Tab-separated table of C-alpha atoms and ligand atoms in Angstrom:
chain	number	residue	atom	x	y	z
D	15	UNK	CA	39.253	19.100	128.323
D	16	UNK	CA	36.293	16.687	129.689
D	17	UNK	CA	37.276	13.979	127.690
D	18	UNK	CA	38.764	10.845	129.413
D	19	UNK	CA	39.135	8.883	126.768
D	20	UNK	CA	39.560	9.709	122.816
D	21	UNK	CA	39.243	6.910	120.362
D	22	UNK	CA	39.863	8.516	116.710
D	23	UNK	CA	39.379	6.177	113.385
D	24	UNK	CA	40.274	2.913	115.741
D	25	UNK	CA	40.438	0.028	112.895
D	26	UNK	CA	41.468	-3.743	114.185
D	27	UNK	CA	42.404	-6.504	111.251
D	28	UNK	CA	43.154	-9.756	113.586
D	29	UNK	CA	46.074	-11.794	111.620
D	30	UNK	CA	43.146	-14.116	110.946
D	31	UNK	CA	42.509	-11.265	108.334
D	32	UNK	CA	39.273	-10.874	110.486
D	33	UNK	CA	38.294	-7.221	110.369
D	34	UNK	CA	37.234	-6.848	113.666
D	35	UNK	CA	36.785	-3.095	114.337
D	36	UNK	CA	36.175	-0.799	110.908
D	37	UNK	CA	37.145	3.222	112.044
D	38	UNK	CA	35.697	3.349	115.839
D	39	UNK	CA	35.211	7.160	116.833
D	40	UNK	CA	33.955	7.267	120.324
D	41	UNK	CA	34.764	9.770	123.236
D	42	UNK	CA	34.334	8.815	126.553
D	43	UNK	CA	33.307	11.866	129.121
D	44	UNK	CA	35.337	12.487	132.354
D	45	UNK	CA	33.266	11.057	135.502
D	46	UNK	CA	30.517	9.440	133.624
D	47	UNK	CA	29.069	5.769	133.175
D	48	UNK	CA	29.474	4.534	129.693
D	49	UNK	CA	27.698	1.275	128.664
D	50	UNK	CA	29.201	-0.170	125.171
D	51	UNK	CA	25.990	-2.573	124.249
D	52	UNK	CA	26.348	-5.181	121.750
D	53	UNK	CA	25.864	-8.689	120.537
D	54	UNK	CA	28.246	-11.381	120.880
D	55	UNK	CA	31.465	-11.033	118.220
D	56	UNK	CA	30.558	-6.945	118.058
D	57	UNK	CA	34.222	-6.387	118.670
D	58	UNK	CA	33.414	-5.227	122.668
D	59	UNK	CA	36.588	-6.790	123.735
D	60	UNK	CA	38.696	-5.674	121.066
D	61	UNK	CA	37.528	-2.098	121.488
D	62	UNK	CA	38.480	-2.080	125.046
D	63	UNK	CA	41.712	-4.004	124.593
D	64	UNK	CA	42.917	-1.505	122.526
D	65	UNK	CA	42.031	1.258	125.027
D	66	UNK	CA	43.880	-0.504	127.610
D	67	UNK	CA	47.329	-1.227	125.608
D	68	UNK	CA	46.664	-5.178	125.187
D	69	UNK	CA	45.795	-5.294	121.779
D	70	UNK	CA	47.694	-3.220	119.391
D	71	UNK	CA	45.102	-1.252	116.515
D	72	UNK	CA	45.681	-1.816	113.002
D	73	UNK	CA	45.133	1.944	112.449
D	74	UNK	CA	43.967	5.201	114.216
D	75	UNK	CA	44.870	6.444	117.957
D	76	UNK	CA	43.342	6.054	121.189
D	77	UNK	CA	43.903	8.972	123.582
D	78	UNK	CA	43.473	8.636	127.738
D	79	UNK	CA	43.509	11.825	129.602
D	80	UNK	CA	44.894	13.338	126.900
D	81	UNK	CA	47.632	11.003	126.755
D	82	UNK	CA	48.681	8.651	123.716
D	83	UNK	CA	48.085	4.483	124.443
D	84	UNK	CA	50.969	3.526	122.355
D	85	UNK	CA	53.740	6.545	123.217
D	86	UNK	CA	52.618	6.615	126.319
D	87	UNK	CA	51.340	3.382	127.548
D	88	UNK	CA	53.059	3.495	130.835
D	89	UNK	CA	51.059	6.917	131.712
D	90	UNK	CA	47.596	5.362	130.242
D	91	UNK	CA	47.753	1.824	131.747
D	92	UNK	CA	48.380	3.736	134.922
D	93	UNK	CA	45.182	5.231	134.895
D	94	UNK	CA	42.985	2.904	133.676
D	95	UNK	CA	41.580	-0.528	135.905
D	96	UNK	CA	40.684	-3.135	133.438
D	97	UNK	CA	38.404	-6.050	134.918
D	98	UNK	CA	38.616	-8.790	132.188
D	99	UNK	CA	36.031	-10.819	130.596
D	100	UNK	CA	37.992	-14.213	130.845
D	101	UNK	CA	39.270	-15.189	134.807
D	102	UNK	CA	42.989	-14.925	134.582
D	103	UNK	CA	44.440	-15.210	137.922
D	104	UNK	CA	47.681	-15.931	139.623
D	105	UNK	CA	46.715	-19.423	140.926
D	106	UNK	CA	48.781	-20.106	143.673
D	107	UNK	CA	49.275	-16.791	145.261
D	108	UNK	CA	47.022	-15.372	148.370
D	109	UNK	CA	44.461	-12.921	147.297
D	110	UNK	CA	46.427	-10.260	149.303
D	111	UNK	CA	49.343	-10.695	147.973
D	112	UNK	CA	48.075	-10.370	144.264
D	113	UNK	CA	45.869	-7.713	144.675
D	114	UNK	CA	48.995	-5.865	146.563
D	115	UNK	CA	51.575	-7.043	143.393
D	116	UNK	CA	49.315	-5.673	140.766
D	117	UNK	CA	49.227	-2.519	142.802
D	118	UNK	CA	53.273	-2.293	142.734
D	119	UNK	CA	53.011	-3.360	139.159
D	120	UNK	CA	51.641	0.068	138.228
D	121	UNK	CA	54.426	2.171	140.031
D	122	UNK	CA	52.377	2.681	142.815
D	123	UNK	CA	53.702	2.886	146.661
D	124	UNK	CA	52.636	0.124	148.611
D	125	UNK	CA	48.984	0.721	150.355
D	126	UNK	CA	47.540	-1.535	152.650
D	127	UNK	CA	44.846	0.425	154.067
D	128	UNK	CA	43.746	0.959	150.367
D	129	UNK	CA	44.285	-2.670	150.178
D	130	UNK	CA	42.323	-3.548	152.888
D	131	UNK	CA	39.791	-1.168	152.210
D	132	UNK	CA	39.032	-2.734	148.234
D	133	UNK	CA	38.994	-6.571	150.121
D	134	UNK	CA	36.736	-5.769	152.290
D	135	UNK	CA	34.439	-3.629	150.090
D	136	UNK	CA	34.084	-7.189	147.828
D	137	UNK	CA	34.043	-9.434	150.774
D	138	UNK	CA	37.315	-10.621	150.030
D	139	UNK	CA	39.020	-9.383	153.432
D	140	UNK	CA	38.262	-12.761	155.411
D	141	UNK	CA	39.498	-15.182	152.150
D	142	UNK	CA	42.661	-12.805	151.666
D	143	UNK	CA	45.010	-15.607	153.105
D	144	UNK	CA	43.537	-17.824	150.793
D	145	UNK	CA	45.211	-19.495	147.461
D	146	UNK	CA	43.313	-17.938	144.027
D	147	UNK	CA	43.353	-21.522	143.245
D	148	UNK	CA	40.825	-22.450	146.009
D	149	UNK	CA	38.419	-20.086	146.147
D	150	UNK	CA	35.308	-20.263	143.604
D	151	UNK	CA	34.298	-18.681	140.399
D	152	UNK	CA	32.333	-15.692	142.240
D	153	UNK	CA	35.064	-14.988	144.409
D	154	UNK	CA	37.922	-15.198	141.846
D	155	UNK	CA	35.987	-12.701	139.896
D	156	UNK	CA	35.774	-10.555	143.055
D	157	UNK	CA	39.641	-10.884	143.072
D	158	UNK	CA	39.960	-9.843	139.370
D	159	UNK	CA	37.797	-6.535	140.668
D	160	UNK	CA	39.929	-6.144	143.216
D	161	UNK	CA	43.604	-5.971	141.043
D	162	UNK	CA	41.686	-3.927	138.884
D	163	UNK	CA	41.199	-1.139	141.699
D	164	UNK	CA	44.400	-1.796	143.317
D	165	UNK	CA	46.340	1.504	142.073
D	166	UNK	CA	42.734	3.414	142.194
D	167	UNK	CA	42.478	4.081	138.634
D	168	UNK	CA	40.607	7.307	137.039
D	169	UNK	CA	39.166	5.103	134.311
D	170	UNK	CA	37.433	1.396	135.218
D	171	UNK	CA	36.821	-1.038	132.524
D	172	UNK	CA	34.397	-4.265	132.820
D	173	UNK	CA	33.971	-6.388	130.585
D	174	UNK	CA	31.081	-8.177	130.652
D	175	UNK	CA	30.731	-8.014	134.501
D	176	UNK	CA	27.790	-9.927	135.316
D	177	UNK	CA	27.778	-12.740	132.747
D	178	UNK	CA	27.492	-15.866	134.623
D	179	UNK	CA	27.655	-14.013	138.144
D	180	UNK	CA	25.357	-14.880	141.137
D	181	UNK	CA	22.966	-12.085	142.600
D	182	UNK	CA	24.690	-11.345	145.326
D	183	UNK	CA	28.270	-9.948	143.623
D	184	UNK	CA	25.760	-8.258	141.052
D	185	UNK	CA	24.222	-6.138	143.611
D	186	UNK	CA	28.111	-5.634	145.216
D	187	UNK	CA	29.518	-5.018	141.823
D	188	UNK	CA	27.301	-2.150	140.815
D	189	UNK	CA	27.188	-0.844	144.396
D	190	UNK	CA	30.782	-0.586	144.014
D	191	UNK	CA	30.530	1.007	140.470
D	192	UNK	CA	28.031	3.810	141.688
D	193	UNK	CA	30.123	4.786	145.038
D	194	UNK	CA	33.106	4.591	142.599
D	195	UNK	CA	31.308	6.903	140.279
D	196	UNK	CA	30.999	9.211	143.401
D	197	UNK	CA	34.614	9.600	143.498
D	198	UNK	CA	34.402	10.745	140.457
D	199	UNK	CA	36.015	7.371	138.486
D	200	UNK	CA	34.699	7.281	134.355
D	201	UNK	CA	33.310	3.408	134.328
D	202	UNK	CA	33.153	1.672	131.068
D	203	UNK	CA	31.082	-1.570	131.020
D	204	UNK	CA	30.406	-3.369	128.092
D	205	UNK	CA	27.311	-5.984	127.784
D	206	UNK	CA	24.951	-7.551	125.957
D	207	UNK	CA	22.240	-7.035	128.674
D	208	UNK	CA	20.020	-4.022	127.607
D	209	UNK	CA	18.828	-4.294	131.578
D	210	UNK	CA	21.600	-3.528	132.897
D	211	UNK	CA	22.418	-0.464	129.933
D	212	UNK	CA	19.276	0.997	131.061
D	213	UNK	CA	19.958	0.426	134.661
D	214	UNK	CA	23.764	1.698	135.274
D	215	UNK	CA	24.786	4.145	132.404
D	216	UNK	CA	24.794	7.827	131.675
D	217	UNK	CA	25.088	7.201	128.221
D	218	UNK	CA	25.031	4.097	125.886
D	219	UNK	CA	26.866	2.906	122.749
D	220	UNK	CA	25.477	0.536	120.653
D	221	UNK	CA	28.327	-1.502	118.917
D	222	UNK	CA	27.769	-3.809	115.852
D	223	UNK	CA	30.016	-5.554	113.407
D	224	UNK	CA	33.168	-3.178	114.248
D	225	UNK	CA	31.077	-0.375	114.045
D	226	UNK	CA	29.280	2.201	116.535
D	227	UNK	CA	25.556	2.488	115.698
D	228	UNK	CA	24.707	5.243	117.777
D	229	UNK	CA	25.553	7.083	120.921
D	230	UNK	CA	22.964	8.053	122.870
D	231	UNK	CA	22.384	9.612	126.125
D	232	UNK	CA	20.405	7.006	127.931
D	233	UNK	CA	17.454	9.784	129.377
D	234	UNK	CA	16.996	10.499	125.714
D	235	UNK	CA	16.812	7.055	124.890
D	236	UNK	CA	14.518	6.068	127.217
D	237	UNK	CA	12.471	9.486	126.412
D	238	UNK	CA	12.276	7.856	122.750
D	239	UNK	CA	10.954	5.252	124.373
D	240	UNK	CA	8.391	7.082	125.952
D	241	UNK	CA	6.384	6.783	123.155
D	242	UNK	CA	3.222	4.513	123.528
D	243	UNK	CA	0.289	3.169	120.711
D	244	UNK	CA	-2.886	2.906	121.769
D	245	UNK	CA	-4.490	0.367	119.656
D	246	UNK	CA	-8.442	0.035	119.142
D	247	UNK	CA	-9.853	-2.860	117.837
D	248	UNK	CA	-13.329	-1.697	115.627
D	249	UNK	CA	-16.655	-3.560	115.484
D	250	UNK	CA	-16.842	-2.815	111.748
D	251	UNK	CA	-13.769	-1.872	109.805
D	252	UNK	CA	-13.690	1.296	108.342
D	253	UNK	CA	-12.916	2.396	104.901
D	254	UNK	CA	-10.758	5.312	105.545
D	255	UNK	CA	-10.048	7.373	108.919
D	256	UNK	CA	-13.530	9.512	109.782
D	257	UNK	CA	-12.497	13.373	108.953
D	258	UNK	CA	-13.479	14.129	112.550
D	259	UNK	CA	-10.582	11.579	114.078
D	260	UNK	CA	-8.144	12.943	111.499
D	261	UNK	CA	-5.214	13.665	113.946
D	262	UNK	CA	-1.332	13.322	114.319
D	263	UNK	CA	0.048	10.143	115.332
D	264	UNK	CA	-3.134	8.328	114.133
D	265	UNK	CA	-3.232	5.415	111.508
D	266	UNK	CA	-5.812	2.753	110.092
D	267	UNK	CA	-4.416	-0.790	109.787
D	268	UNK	CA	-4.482	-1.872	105.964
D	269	UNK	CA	-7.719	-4.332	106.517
D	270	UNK	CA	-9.440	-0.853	108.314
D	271	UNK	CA	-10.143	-3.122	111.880
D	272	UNK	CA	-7.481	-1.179	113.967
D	273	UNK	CA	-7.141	2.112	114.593
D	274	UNK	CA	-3.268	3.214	115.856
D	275	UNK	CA	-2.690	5.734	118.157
D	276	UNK	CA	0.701	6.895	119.255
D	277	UNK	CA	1.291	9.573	121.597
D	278	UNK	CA	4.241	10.413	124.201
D	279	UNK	CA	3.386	8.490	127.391
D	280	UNK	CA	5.164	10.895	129.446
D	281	UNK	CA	3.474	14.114	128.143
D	282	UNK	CA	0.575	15.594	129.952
D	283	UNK	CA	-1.297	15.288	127.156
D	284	UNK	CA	-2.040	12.323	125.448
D	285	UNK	CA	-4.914	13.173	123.500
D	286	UNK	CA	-6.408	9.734	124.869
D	287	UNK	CA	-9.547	11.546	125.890
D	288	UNK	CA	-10.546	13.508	123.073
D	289	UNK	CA	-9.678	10.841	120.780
D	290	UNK	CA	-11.807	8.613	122.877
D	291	UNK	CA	-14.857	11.571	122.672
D	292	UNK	CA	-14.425	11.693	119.254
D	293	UNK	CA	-15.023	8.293	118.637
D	294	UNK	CA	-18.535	8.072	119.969
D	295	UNK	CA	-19.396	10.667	118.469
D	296	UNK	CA	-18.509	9.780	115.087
D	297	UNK	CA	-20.552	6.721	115.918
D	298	UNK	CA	-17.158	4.093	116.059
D	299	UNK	CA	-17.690	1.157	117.911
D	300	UNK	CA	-14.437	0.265	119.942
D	301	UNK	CA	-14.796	-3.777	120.622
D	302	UNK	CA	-11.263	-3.753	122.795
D	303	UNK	CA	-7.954	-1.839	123.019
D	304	UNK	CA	-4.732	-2.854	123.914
D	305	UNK	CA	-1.554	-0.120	124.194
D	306	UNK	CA	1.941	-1.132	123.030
D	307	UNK	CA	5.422	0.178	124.188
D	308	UNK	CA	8.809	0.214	122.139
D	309	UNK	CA	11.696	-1.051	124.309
D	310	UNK	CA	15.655	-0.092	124.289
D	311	UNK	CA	15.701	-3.786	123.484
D	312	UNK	CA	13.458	-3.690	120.102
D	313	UNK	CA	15.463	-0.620	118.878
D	314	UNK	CA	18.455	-2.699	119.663
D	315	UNK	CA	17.148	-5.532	118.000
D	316	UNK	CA	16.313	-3.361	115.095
D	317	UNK	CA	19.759	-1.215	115.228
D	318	UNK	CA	22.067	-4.363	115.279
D	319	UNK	CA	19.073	-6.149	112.182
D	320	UNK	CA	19.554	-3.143	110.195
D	321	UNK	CA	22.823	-3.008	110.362
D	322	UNK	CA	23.770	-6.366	109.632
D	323	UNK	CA	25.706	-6.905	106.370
N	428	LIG	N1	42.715	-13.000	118.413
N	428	LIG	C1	41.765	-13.011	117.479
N	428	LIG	N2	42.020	-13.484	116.230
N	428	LIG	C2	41.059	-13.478	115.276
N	428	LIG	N3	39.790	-13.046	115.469
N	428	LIG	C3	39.481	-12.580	116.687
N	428	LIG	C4	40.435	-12.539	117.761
N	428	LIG	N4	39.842	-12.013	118.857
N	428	LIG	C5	38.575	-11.757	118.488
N	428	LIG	N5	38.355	-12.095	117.193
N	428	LIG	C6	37.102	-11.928	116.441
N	428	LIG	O1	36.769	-10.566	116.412
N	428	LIG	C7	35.375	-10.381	116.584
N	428	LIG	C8	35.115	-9.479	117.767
N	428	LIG	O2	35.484	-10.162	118.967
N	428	LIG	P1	35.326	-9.499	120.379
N	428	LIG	O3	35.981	-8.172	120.360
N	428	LIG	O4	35.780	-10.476	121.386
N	428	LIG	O5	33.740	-9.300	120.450
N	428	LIG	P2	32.773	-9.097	121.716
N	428	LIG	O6	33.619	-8.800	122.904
N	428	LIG	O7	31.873	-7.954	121.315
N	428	LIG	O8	32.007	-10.370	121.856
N	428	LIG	C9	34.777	-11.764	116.732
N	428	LIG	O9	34.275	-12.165	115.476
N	428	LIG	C10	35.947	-12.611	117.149
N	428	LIG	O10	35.787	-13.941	116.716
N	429	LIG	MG1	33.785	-9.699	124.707
């Protein structure tokens, strides 16, 4: 089995009556980076509540490691590290001794060179006498990574990591996430940042209105997205595409003016030159060219438009 995490017709209906997730299917590999991309309301949080045993689904099962979240929630929240969204924090405790509690709060036997090790990993070692209460937004999120790691989970969740967060715990955070991947730990991260999709993950989800849009592995995403269009712009518009341009992947604008080219930027071939050849000599004036490029955000704007109620 190389699944880590098995989510099978997850439905949420809030008590609102707010139908928040509508039959999620999603399986999460064993060891990889998952990015769960989506706008604001998607049902992100919801998704990953569930998965973690905070929120309880209206129907369908989640499975982690091959074990149930609701029979055996004591097994699943043991392996999973959830860093929240919100900062929820102990206020007048030390960081040590809440990252060291929420370690014992998962049955595990006290650690402190683990301990240590985490605090000083996200710069927390030299504050870890110091009251949650005191220390700043940036460093109370660092303290909310830290509980999260505390019993070394298999399975990290972050939810929205880097919204609102300064450079500096950005470049620790996914530092920590890719040495973390090393040791072989499945990461979750959900976010609303296509950057930082493209950046991190293995593979991306695109979540929309309760409901997965597509799963994608993120080198054949980007390999999609590999596709460029070479646009000409014609001293005279043309009535209809010359027979001797006729090609794949080549298109006259409506008022005849441009002539489209698309063609795989990453190919060896892009048929650029002959096209270009072919042009002069079927007497085509070319008065400028531009080229365009589709982005993982324009088919995410396009996903999460189309599939808008
Ligand atoms: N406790 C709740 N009661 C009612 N509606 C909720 C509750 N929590 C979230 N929602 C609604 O469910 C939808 C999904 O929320 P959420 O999972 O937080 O989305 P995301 O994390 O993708 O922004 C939103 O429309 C939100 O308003
Ligand atoms: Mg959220």
């Amino acid at each position: 089995m190389t699944a880590a995490i098995t989510v099978t017709g997850v439905e949420k209906t809030y008590a609102s009556g707010f139908r928040a997730l509508k039959g999620v299917d999603l399986e999460i590999r064993r060891g990889e980076i998952f990015a769960l991309l989506g706008p604001n309301g998607a049902g992100k949080t919801t998704l990953i509540s569930i998965v973690c045993g905070i929120v309880k689904a209206t129907a369908g099962r989640v499975l982690v490691e091959g074990h149930d979240t609701v029979s055996a929630a004591r097994i699943t929240r043991s392996l999973i590290g959830l860093v929240p969204q919100e900062l929820t924090t102990d206020a007048f405790e030390t960081v040590l001794a809440t990252v060291s509690f929420s370690r014992g709060l998962f049955g595990k036997a006290p650690d402190p060179a683990h301990v240590e090790r985490v605090l000083r990993e996200l710069s927390l070692w030299e504050k870890r006498d110091t009251q949650i209460i005191a220390l700043s937004g940036g460093m109370k999120r660092r303290v909310l990574i830290a509980k999260a790691l505390s019993h070394e989970p298999q399975i990290l969740f972050l939810d929205e990591p880097t919204a609102g967060v300064d450079v500096e715990l950005r470049r620790d955070m996914w530092a920590m996430v890719r040495r973390l991947k090393a040791q072989g730990v499945t990461i979750i991260l959900t976010t609303h940042y296509i950057q930082e999709a493209e950046e991190m993950a293995d593979r991306v989800g695109v979540i929309n209105g309760g409901e997965i849009v597509l799963v994608e592995n993120k080198a054949e995403l980007m390999r999609k997205l590999g596709r460029k269009t070479l646009i000409l712009t014609l001293e005279e518009p043309l009535p209809a595409v010359p027979d001797r341009l006729v090609r794949d992947g080549l298109a006259l604008s409506a008022d005849g003016t441009e002539l489209a080219h698309s063609y795989d930027a990453k190919a060896d071939r892009t048929g650029i030159t002959t096209l270009l050849a072919d042009l002069a000599a079927s007497g085509v004036r070319v008065k400028d060219l531009r080229t365009e490029q589709s982005s993982l955000e324009e088919i995410f704007v396009n996903l999460v438009r189309t599939a808008a109620p």
